[in-house]
mmCIF file of C-alpha atoms in Angstrom:
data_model
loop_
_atom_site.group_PDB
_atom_site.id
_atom_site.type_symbol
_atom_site.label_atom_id
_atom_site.label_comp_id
_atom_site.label_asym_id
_atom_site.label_seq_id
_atom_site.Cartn_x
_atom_site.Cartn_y
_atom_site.Cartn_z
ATOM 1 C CA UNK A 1 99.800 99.405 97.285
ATOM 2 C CA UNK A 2 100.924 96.554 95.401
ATOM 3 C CA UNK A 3 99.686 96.107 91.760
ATOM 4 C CA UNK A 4 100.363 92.547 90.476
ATOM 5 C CA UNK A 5 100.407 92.549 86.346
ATOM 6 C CA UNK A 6 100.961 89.526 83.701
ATOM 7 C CA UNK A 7 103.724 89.961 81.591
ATOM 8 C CA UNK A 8 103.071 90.194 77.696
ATOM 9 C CA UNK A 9 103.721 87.526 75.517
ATOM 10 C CA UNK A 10 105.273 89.600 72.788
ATOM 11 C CA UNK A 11 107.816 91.747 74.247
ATOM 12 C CA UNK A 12 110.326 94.518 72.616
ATOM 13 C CA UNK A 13 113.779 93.340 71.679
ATOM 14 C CA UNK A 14 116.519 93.864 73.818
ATOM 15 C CA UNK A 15 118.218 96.695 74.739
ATOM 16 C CA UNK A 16 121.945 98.045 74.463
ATOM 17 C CA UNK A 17 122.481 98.013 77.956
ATOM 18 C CA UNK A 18 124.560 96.000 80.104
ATOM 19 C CA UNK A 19 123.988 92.265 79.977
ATOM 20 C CA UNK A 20 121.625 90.941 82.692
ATOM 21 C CA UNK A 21 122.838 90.969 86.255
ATOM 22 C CA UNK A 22 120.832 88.506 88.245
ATOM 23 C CA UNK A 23 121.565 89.913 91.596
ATOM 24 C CA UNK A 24 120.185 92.972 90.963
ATOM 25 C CA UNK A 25 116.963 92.074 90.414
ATOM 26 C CA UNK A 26 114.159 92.899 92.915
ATOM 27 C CA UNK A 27 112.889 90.161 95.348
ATOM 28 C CA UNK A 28 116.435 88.397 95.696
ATOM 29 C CA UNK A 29 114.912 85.568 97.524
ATOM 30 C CA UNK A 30 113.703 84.094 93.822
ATOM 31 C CA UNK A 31 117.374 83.801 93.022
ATOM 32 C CA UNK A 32 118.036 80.273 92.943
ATOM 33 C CA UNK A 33 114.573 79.446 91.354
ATOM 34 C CA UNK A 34 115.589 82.424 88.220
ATOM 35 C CA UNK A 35 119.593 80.762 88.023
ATOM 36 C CA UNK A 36 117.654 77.315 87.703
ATOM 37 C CA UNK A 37 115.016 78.142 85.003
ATOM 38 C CA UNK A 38 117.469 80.652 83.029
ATOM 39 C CA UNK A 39 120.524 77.375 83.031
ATOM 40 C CA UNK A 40 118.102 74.930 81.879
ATOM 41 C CA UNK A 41 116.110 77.966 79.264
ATOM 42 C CA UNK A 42 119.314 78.626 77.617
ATOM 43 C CA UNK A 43 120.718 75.377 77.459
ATOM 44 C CA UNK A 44 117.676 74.076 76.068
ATOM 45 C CA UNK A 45 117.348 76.423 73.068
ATOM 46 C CA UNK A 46 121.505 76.033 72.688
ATOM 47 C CA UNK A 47 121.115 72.757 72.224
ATOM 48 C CA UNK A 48 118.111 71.291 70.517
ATOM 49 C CA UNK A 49 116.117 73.846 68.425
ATOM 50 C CA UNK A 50 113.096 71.707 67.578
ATOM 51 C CA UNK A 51 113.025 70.674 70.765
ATOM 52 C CA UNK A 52 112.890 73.819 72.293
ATOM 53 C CA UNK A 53 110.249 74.804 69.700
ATOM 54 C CA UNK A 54 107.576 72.580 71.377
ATOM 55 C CA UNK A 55 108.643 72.646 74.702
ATOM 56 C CA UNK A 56 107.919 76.485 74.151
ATOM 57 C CA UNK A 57 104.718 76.051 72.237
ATOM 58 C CA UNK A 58 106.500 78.337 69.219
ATOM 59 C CA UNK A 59 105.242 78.313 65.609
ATOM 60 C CA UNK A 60 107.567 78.240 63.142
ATOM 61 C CA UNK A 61 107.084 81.936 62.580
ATOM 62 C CA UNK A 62 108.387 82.548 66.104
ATOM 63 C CA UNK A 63 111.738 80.033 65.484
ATOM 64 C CA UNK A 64 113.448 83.285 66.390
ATOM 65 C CA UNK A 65 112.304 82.963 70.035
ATOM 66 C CA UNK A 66 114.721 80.523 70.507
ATOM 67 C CA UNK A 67 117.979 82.453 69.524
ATOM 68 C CA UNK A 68 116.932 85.181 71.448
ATOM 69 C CA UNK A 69 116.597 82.921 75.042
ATOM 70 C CA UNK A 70 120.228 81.413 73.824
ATOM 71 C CA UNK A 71 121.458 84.903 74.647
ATOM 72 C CA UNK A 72 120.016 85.768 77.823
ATOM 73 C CA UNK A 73 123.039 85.876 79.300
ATOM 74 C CA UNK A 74 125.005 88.284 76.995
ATOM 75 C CA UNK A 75 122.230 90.229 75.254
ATOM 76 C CA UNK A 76 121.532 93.435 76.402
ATOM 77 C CA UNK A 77 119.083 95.070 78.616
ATOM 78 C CA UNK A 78 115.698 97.217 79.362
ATOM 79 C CA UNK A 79 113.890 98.420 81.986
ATOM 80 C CA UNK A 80 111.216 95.625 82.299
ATOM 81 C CA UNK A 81 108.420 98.373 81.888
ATOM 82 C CA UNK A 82 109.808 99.030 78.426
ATOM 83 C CA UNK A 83 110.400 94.885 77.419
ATOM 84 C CA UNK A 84 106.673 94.723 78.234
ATOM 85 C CA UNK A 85 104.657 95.395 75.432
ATOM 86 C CA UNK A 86 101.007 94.814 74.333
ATOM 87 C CA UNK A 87 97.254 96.201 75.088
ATOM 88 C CA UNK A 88 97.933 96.487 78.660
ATOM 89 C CA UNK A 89 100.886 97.788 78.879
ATOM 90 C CA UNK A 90 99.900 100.256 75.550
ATOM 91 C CA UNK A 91 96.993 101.572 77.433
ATOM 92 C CA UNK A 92 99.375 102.098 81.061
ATOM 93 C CA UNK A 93 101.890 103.509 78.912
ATOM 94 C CA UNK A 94 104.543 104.526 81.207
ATOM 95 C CA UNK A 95 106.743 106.655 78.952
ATOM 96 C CA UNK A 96 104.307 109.204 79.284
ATOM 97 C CA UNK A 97 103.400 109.476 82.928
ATOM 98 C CA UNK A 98 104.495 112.196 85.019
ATOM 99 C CA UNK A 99 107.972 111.874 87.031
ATOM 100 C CA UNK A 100 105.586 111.542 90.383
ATOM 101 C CA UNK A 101 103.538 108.619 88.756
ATOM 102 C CA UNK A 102 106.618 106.887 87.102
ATOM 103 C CA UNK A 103 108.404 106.889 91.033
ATOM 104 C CA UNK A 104 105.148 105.257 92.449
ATOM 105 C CA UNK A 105 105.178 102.716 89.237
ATOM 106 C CA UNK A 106 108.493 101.690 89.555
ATOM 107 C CA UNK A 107 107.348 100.738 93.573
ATOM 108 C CA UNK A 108 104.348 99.602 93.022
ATOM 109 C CA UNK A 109 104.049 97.738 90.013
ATOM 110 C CA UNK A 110 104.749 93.958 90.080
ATOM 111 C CA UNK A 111 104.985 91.884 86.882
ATOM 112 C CA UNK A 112 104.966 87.922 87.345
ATOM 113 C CA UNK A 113 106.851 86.071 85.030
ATOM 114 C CA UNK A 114 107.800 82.033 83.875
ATOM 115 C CA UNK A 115 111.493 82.731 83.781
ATOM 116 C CA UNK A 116 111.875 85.265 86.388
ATOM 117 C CA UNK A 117 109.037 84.578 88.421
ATOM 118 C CA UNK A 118 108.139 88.589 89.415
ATOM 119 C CA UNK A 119 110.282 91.466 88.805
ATOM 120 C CA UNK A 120 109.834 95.237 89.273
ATOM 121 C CA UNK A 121 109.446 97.389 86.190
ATOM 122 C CA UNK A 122 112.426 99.294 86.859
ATOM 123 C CA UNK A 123 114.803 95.994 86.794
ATOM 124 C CA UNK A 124 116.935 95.681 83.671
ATOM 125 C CA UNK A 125 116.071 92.730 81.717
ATOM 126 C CA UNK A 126 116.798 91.106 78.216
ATOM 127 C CA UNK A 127 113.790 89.969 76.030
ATOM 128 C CA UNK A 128 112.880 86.653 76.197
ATOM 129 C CA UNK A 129 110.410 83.949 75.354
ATOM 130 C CA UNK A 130 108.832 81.922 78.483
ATOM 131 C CA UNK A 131 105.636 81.984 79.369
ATOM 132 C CA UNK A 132 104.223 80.474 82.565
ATOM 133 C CA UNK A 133 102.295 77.602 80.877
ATOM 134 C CA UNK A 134 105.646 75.791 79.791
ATOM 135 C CA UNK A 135 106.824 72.902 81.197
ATOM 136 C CA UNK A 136 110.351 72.492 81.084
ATOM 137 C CA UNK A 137 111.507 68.882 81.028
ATOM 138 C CA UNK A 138 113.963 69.236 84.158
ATOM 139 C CA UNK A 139 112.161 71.772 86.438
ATOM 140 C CA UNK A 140 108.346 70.601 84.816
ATOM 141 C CA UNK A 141 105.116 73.057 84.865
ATOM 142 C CA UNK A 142 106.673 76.394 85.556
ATOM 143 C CA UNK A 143 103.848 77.541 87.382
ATOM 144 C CA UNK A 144 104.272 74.595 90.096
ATOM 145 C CA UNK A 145 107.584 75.291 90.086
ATOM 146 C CA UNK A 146 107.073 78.662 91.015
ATOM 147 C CA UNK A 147 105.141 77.965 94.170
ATOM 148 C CA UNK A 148 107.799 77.456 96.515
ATOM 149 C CA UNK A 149 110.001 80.279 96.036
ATOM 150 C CA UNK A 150 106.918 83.103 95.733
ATOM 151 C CA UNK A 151 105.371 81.234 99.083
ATOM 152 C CA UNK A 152 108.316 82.556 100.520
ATOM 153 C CA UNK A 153 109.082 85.787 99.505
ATOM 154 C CA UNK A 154 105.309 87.150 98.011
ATOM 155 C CA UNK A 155 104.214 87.816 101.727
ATOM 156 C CA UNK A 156 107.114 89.851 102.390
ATOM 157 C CA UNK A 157 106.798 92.029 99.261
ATOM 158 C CA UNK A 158 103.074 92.345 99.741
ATOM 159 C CA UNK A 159 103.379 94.511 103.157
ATOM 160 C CA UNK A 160 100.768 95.793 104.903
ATOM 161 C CA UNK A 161 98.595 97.205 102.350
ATOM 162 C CA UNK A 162 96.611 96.854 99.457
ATOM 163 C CA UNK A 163 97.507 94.462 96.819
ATOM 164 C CA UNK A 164 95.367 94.834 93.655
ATOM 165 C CA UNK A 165 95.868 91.718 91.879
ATOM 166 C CA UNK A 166 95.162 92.262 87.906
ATOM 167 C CA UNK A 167 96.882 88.705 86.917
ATOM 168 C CA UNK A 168 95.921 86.238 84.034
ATOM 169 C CA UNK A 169 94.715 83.089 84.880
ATOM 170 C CA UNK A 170 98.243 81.340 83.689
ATOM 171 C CA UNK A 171 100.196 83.269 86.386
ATOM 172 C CA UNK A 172 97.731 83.105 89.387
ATOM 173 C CA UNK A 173 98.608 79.817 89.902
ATOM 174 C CA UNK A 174 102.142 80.902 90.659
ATOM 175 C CA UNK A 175 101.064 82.818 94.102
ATOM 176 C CA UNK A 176 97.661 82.559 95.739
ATOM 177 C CA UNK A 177 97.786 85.310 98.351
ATOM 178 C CA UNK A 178 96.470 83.846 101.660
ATOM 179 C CA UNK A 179 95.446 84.670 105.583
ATOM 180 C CA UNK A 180 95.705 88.165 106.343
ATOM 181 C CA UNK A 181 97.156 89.014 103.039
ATOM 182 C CA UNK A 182 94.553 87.286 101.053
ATOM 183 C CA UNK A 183 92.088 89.656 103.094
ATOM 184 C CA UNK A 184 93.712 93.164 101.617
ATOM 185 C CA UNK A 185 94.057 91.687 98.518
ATOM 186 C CA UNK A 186 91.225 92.492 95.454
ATOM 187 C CA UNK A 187 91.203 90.913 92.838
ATOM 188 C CA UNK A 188 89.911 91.967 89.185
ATOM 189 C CA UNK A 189 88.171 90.563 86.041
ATOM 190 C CA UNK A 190 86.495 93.524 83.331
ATOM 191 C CA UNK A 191 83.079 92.406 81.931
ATOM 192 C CA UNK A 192 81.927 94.071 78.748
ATOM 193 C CA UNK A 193 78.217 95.225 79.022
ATOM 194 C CA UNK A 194 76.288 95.088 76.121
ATOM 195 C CA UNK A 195 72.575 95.630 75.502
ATOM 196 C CA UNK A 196 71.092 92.686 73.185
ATOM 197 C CA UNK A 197 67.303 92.921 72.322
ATOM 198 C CA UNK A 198 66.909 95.692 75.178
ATOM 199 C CA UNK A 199 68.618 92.873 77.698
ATOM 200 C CA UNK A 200 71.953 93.517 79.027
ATOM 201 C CA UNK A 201 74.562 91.473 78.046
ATOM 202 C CA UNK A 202 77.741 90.980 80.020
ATOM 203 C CA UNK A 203 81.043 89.430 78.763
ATOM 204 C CA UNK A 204 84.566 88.828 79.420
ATOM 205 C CA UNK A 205 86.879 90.098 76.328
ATOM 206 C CA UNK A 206 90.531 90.020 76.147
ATOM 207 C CA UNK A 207 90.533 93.132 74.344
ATOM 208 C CA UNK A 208 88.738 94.640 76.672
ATOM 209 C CA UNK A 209 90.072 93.513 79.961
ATOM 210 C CA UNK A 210 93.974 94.346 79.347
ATOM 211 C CA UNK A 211 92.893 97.429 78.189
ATOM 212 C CA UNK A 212 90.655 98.428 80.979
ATOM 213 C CA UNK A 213 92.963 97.221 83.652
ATOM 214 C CA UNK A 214 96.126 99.522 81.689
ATOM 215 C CA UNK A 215 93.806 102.524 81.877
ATOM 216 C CA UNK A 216 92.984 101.550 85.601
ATOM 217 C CA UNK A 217 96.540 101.287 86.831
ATOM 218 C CA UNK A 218 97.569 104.382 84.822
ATOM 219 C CA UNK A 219 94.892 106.308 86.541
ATOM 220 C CA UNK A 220 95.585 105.137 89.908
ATOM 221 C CA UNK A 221 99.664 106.265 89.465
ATOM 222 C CA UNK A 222 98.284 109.490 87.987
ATOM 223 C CA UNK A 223 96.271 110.610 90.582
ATOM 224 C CA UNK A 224 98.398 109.356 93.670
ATOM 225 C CA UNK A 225 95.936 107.246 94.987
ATOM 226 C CA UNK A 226 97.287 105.401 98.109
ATOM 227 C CA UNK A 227 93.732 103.702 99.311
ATOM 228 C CA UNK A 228 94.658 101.367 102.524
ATOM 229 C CA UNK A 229 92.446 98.575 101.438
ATOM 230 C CA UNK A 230 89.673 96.623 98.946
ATOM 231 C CA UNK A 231 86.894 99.027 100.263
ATOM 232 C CA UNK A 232 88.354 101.960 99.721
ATOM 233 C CA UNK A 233 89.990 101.161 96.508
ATOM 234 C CA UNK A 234 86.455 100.455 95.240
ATOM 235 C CA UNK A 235 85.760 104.245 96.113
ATOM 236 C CA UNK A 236 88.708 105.859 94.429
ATOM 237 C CA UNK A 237 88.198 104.025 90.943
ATOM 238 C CA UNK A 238 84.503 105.222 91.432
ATOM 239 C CA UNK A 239 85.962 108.554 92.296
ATOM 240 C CA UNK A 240 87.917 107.680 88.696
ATOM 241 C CA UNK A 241 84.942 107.370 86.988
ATOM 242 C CA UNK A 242 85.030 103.476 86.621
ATOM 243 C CA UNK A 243 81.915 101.363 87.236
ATOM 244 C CA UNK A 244 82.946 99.022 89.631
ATOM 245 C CA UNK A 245 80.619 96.169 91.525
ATOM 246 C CA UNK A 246 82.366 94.787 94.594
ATOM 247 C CA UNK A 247 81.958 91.537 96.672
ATOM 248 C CA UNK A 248 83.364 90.737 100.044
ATOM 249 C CA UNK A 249 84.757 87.855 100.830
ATOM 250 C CA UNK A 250 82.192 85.383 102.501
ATOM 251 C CA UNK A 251 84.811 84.084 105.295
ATOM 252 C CA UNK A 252 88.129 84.984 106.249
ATOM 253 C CA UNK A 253 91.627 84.422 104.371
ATOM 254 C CA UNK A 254 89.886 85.340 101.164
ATOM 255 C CA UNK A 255 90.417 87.813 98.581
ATOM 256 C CA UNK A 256 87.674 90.812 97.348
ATOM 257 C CA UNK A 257 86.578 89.488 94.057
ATOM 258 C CA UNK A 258 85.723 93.552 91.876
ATOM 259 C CA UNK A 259 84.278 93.365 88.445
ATOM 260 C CA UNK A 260 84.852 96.780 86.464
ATOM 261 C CA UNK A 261 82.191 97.212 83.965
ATOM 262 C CA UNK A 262 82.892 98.793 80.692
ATOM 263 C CA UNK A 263 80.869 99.384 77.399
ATOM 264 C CA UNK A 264 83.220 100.718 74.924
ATOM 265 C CA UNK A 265 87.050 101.262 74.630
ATOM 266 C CA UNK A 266 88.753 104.781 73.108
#
């Protein structure tokens, strides 16, 4: 199973480890697109400030951003699971799991990225500011940028099984799965279900839908679930106690579309 997460847009600082090391990073075949994005990122916040402010869509209480992406190169690392911070990564929390579910993390879980496109949780990285929705003013929209490079090497990654695709709408657009990989792939939106004047109610909330899909992956890792495909994934998160409503794609080279239901969050 592959689980493919959005990064968060505040992330911890970085780390006092070794300085980043491009060629160790998972899925080499996004080298050249990372060395191309990271020159023109640091060079760009090096260089012009203000500039760099709006091409990064930073307020001036974030001006710090840029100082930090004019030391990617020197500034030391973390374990991506540990740069990524936030509601979804808060309710996965990692730290925690048990040395079993950390080993199937660290090979399962996928997070997509503007500036380094996807990269394990277990590859060292330093913070940084990039987001997918920038548009750099050499390489342009990162997320058509990205296209290319993840056409090539997403397929590869994605295997033969499952791949449960939890992404934000910005990063989507990076990597569409398609054909026979489209087919294994589900992806999933959380509606909130409330009852208004005895009718139900049902909503999509930010709040609600990192949350839900932390506590989903967390569960998955913690009970070892290896389900071979959309169908039976549906069955193990019922299994996991989540309320999950399923549709199957209507033709082939399409992806299983699963909305998990949820009422509160604790």
């Amino acid at each position: 199973m592959l689980v493919l997460l959005p990064p968060s847009e505040g992330k911890a600082a970085s780390g006092r480890g070794a300085p980043l090391k491009p060629e160790a990073l998972s899925l080499p075949g996004l080298a050249g697109a990372r060395a191309a994005i990271l020159d023109e990122l640091v060079e760009l916040c090096v260089a012009d400030e203000e500039k760099a402010r709006a091409v990064l869509g930073l307020s001036e209480g974030l001006r710090g951003e840029i100082a930090k992406n004019a030391e990617l190169r020197t500034a030391g690392t973390r374990q991506a699971g540990e740069i990524y911070t936030g509601v979804l990564y808060d309710a996965l929390d990692l730290a925690s799991l048990d040395p079993a579910a950390r080993r199937r993390a660290g090979k399962s879980l996928l997070v997509f990225s503007g500036l380094w496109g996807a990269v394990h949780i277990g590859d060292r990285i330093p913070s940084y500011r990039c987001s997918m929705g920038v548009k750099l003013p050499g390489l342009g929209a990162l997320s058509a940028y990205w296209r290319a490079p993840m056409a090539s090497v997403m397929p590869e990654a994605a295997g033969s099984g499952l791949v449960l695709d939890l992404r934000s709408s910005a990063y989507t657009g990076a990597w569409k799965p398609a054909g026979e990989v489209a087919e294994r792939t589900a992806s999933v939106r959380v509606l909130q279900s409330q009852m208004v004047n005895g009718v139900e109610k049902r909503s999509v909330v930010s709040h609600f839908n990192k949350a839900t899909k932390g506590r989903m992956v967390r569960d998955l890792l913690l009970a070892g679930a290896r389900p071979k495909g959309p169908a039976e994934l549906v069955e193990v998160l019922r299994d996991l106690g989540h309320v999950v409503e399923a549709q199957a794609p209507e033709r082939a080279g399409r992806a299983w579309a699963l909305d998990v239901v949820v009422t509160e969050i604790h």
